Tab-separated table of C-alpha atoms in Angstrom:
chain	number	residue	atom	x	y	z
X	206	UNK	CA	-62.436	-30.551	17.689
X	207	UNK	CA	-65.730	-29.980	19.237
X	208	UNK	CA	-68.785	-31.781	18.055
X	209	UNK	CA	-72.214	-30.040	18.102
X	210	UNK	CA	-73.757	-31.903	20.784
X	211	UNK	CA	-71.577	-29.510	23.525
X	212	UNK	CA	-72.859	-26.427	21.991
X	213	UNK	CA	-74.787	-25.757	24.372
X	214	UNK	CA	-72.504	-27.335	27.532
X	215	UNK	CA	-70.228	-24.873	28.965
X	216	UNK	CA	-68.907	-27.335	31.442
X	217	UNK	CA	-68.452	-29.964	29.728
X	218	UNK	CA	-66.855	-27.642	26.771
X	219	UNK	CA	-64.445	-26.554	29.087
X	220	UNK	CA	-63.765	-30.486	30.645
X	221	UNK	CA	-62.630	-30.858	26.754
X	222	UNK	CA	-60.061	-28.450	26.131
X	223	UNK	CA	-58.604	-29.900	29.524
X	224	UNK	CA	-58.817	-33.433	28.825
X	225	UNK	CA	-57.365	-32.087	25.248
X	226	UNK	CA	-54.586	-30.265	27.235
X	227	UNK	CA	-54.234	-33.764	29.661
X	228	UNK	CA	-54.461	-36.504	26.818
X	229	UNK	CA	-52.218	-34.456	24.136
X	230	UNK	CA	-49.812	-36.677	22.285
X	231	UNK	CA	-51.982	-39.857	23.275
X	232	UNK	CA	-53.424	-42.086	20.700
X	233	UNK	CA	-55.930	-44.774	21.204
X	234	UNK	CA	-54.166	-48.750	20.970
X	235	UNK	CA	-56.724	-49.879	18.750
X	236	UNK	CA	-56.510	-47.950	15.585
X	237	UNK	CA	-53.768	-45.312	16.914
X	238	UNK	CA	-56.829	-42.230	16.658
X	239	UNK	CA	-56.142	-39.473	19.042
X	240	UNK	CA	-57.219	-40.484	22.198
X	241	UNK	CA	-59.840	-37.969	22.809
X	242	UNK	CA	-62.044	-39.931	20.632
X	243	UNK	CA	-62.806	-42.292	23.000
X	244	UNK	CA	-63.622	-39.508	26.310
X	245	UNK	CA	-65.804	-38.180	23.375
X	246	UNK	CA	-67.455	-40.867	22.592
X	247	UNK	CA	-68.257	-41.657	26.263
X	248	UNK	CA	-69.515	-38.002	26.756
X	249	UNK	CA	-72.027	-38.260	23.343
X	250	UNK	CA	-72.996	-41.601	24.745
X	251	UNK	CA	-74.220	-40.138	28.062
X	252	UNK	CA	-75.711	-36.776	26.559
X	253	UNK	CA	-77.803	-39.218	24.148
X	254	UNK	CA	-79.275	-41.046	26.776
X	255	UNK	CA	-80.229	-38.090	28.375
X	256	UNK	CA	-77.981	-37.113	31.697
X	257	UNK	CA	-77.006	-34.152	33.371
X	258	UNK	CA	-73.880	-31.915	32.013
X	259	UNK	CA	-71.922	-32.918	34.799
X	260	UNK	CA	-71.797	-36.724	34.177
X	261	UNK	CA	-71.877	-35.562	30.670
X	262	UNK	CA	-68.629	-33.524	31.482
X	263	UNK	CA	-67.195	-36.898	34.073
X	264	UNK	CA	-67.348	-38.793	30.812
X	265	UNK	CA	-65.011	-36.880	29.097
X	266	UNK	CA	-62.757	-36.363	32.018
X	267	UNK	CA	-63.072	-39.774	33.442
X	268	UNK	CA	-59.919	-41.250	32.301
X	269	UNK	CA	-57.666	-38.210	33.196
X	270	UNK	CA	-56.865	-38.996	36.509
X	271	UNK	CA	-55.435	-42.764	34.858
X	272	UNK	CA	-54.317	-41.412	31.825
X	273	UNK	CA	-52.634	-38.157	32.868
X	274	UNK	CA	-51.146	-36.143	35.539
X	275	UNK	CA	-53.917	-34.379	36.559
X	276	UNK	CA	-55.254	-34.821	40.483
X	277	UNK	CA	-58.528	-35.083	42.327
X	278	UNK	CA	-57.853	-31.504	43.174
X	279	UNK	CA	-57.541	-30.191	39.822
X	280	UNK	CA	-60.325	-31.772	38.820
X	281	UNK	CA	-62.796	-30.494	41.750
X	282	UNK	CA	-60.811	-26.881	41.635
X	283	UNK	CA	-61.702	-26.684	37.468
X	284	UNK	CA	-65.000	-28.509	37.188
X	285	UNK	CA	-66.319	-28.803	40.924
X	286	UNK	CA	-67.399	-31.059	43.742
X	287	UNK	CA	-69.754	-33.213	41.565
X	288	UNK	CA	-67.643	-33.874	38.533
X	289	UNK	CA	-64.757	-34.533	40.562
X	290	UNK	CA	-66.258	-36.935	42.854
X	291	UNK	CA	-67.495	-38.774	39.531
X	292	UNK	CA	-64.028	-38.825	37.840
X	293	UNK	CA	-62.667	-39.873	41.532
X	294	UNK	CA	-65.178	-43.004	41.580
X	295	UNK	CA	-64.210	-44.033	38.015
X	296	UNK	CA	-60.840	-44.128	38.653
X	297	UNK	CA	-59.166	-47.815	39.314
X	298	UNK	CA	-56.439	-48.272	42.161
X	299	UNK	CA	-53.566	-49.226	40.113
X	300	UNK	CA	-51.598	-50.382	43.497
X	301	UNK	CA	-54.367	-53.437	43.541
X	302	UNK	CA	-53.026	-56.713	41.804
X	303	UNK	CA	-53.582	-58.777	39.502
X	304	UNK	CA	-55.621	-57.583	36.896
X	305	UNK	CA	-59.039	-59.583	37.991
X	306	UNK	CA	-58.685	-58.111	41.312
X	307	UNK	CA	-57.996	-54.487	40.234
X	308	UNK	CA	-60.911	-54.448	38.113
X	309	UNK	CA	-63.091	-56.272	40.640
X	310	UNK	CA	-62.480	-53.425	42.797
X	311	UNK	CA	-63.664	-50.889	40.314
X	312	UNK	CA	-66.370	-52.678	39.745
X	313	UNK	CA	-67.144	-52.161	43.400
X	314	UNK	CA	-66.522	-48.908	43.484
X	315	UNK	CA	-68.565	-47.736	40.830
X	316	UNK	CA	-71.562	-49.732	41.967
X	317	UNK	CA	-70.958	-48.167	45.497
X	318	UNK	CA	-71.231	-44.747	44.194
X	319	UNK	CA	-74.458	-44.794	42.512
X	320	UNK	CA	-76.296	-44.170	39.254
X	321	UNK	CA	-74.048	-41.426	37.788
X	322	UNK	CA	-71.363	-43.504	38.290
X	323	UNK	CA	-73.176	-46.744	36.369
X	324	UNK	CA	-73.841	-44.333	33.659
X	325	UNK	CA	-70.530	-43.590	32.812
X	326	UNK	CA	-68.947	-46.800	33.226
X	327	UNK	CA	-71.509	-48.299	31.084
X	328	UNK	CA	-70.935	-45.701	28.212
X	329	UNK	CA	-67.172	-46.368	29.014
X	330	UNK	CA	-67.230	-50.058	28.053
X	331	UNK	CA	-69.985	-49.534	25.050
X	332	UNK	CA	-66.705	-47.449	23.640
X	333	UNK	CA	-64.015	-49.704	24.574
X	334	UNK	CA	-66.035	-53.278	23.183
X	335	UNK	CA	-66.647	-50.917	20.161
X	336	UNK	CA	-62.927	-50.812	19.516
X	337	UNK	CA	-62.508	-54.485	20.140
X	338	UNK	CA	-65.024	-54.971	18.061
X	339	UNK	CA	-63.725	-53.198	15.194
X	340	UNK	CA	-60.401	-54.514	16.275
X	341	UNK	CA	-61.580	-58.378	15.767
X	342	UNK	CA	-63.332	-57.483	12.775
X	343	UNK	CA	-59.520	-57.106	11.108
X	344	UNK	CA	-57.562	-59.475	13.246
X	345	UNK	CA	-59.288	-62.714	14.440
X	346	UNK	CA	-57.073	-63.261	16.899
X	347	UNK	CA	-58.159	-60.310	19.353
X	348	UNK	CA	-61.018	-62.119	20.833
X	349	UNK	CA	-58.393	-64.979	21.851
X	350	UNK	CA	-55.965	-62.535	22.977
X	351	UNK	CA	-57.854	-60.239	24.854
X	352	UNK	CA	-59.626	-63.077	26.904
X	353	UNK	CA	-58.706	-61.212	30.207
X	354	UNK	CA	-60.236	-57.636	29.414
X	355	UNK	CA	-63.594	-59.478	27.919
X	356	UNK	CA	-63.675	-61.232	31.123
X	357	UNK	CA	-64.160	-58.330	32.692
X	358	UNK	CA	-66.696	-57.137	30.564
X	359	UNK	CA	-68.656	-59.761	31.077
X	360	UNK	CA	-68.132	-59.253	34.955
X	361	UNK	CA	-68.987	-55.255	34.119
X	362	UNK	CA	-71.997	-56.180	31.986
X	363	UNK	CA	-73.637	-58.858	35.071
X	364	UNK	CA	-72.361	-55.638	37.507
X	365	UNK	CA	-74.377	-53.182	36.011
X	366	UNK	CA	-77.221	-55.497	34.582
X	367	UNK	CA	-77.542	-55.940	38.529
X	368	UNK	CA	-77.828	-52.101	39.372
X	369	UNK	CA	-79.387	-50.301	36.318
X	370	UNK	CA	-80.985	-52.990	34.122
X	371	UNK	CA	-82.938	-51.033	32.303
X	372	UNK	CA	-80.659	-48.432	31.371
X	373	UNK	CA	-80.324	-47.746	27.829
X	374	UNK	CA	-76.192	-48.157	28.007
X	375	UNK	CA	-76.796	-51.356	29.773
X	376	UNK	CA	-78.481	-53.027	26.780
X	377	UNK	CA	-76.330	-51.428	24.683
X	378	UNK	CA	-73.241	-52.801	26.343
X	379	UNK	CA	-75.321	-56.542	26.207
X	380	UNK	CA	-75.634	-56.158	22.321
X	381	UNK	CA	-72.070	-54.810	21.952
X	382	UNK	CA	-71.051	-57.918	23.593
X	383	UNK	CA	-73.249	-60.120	22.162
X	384	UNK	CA	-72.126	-58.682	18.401
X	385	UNK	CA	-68.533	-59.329	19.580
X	386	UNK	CA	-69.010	-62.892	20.258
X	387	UNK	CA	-70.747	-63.077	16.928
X	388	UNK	CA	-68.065	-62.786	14.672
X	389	UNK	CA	-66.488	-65.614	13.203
X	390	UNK	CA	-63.829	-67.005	14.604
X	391	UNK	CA	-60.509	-67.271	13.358
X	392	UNK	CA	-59.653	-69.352	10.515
């Protein structure tokens, strides 16, 4: 599958067929999709709003180095110095515990890296409260039994608010939210 808008992306055409290659078998937990829907999404996300191919080409890639066993050097070896340093700052520390303070970390880490960084992470969490979303829209229950991860999209949504307020993600991300807490809870 390639959709139209990386016609014209040879990087980030050729960060698909690896994350393809890297994510093959995987299916997404909230509606059991292939799991390259949701590195596509990100990736149409950030060429939408306008960035560079190489974030363009981080968002698709940016959950390989979680999600697969590809390294930091594979990724700078295939894709370069930029991209990997992007995929490198989006990745969390999974040796860092509990939950709140693994994610609190991220959250530090992607702020510390800059606007690229933001960009991604913001289209990131667009996608995932998109599946929640649509995910609470059948089962009522989600909201209540995801309370951690929305937590931390809250604490994503103040992080970024606080570096890139104005970025087009960013109030995307506030509306995704805000439609999640709009629907009605369960009976």
């Amino acid at each position: 599958m390639e959709p139209a808008f990386l016609r014209s992306l040879p990087l980030a055409r050729r960060a698909l067929v690896y994350a393809q290659q890297m994510h093959e078998g995987q299916e997404r937990a909230s509606d059991h999709a292939p799991f390259i829907l949701h590195p596509l999404e990100v990736a149409a996300l950030l060429h939408n709003s306008g960035h560079a191919e190489t974030v363009v080409a981080a968002g698709i890639l940016h959950d390989t180095l979680e999600d697969s066993a590809a390294t930091p050097a594979d990724i700078e070896g295939r894709f370069g110095p930029d991209v990997g340093a992007l995929v490198a700052a989006m990745t969390e520390d999974p040796s860092i515990e509990p939950f709140e303070a693994r994610k609190a970390a991220l959250r530090d880490q992607i702020a510390g890296f800059g606007p690229d960084a933001t960009a991604v992470y913001a289209a990131d969490k667009v996608a995932k409260v998109r599946e929640l979303r649509g995910r609470a829209a059948r089962d009522a229950a989600v909201p209540a039994t995801d309370r951690e991860r929305l937590e931390h999209y809250a604490h994503s949504l103040q992080m970024l608010e606080h570096e890139t307020p104005d970025h087009p993600l960013v109030r995307q991300l506030r509306f995704e939210l805000e439609a999640l807490r709009a629907l009605p809870p369960s009976p």
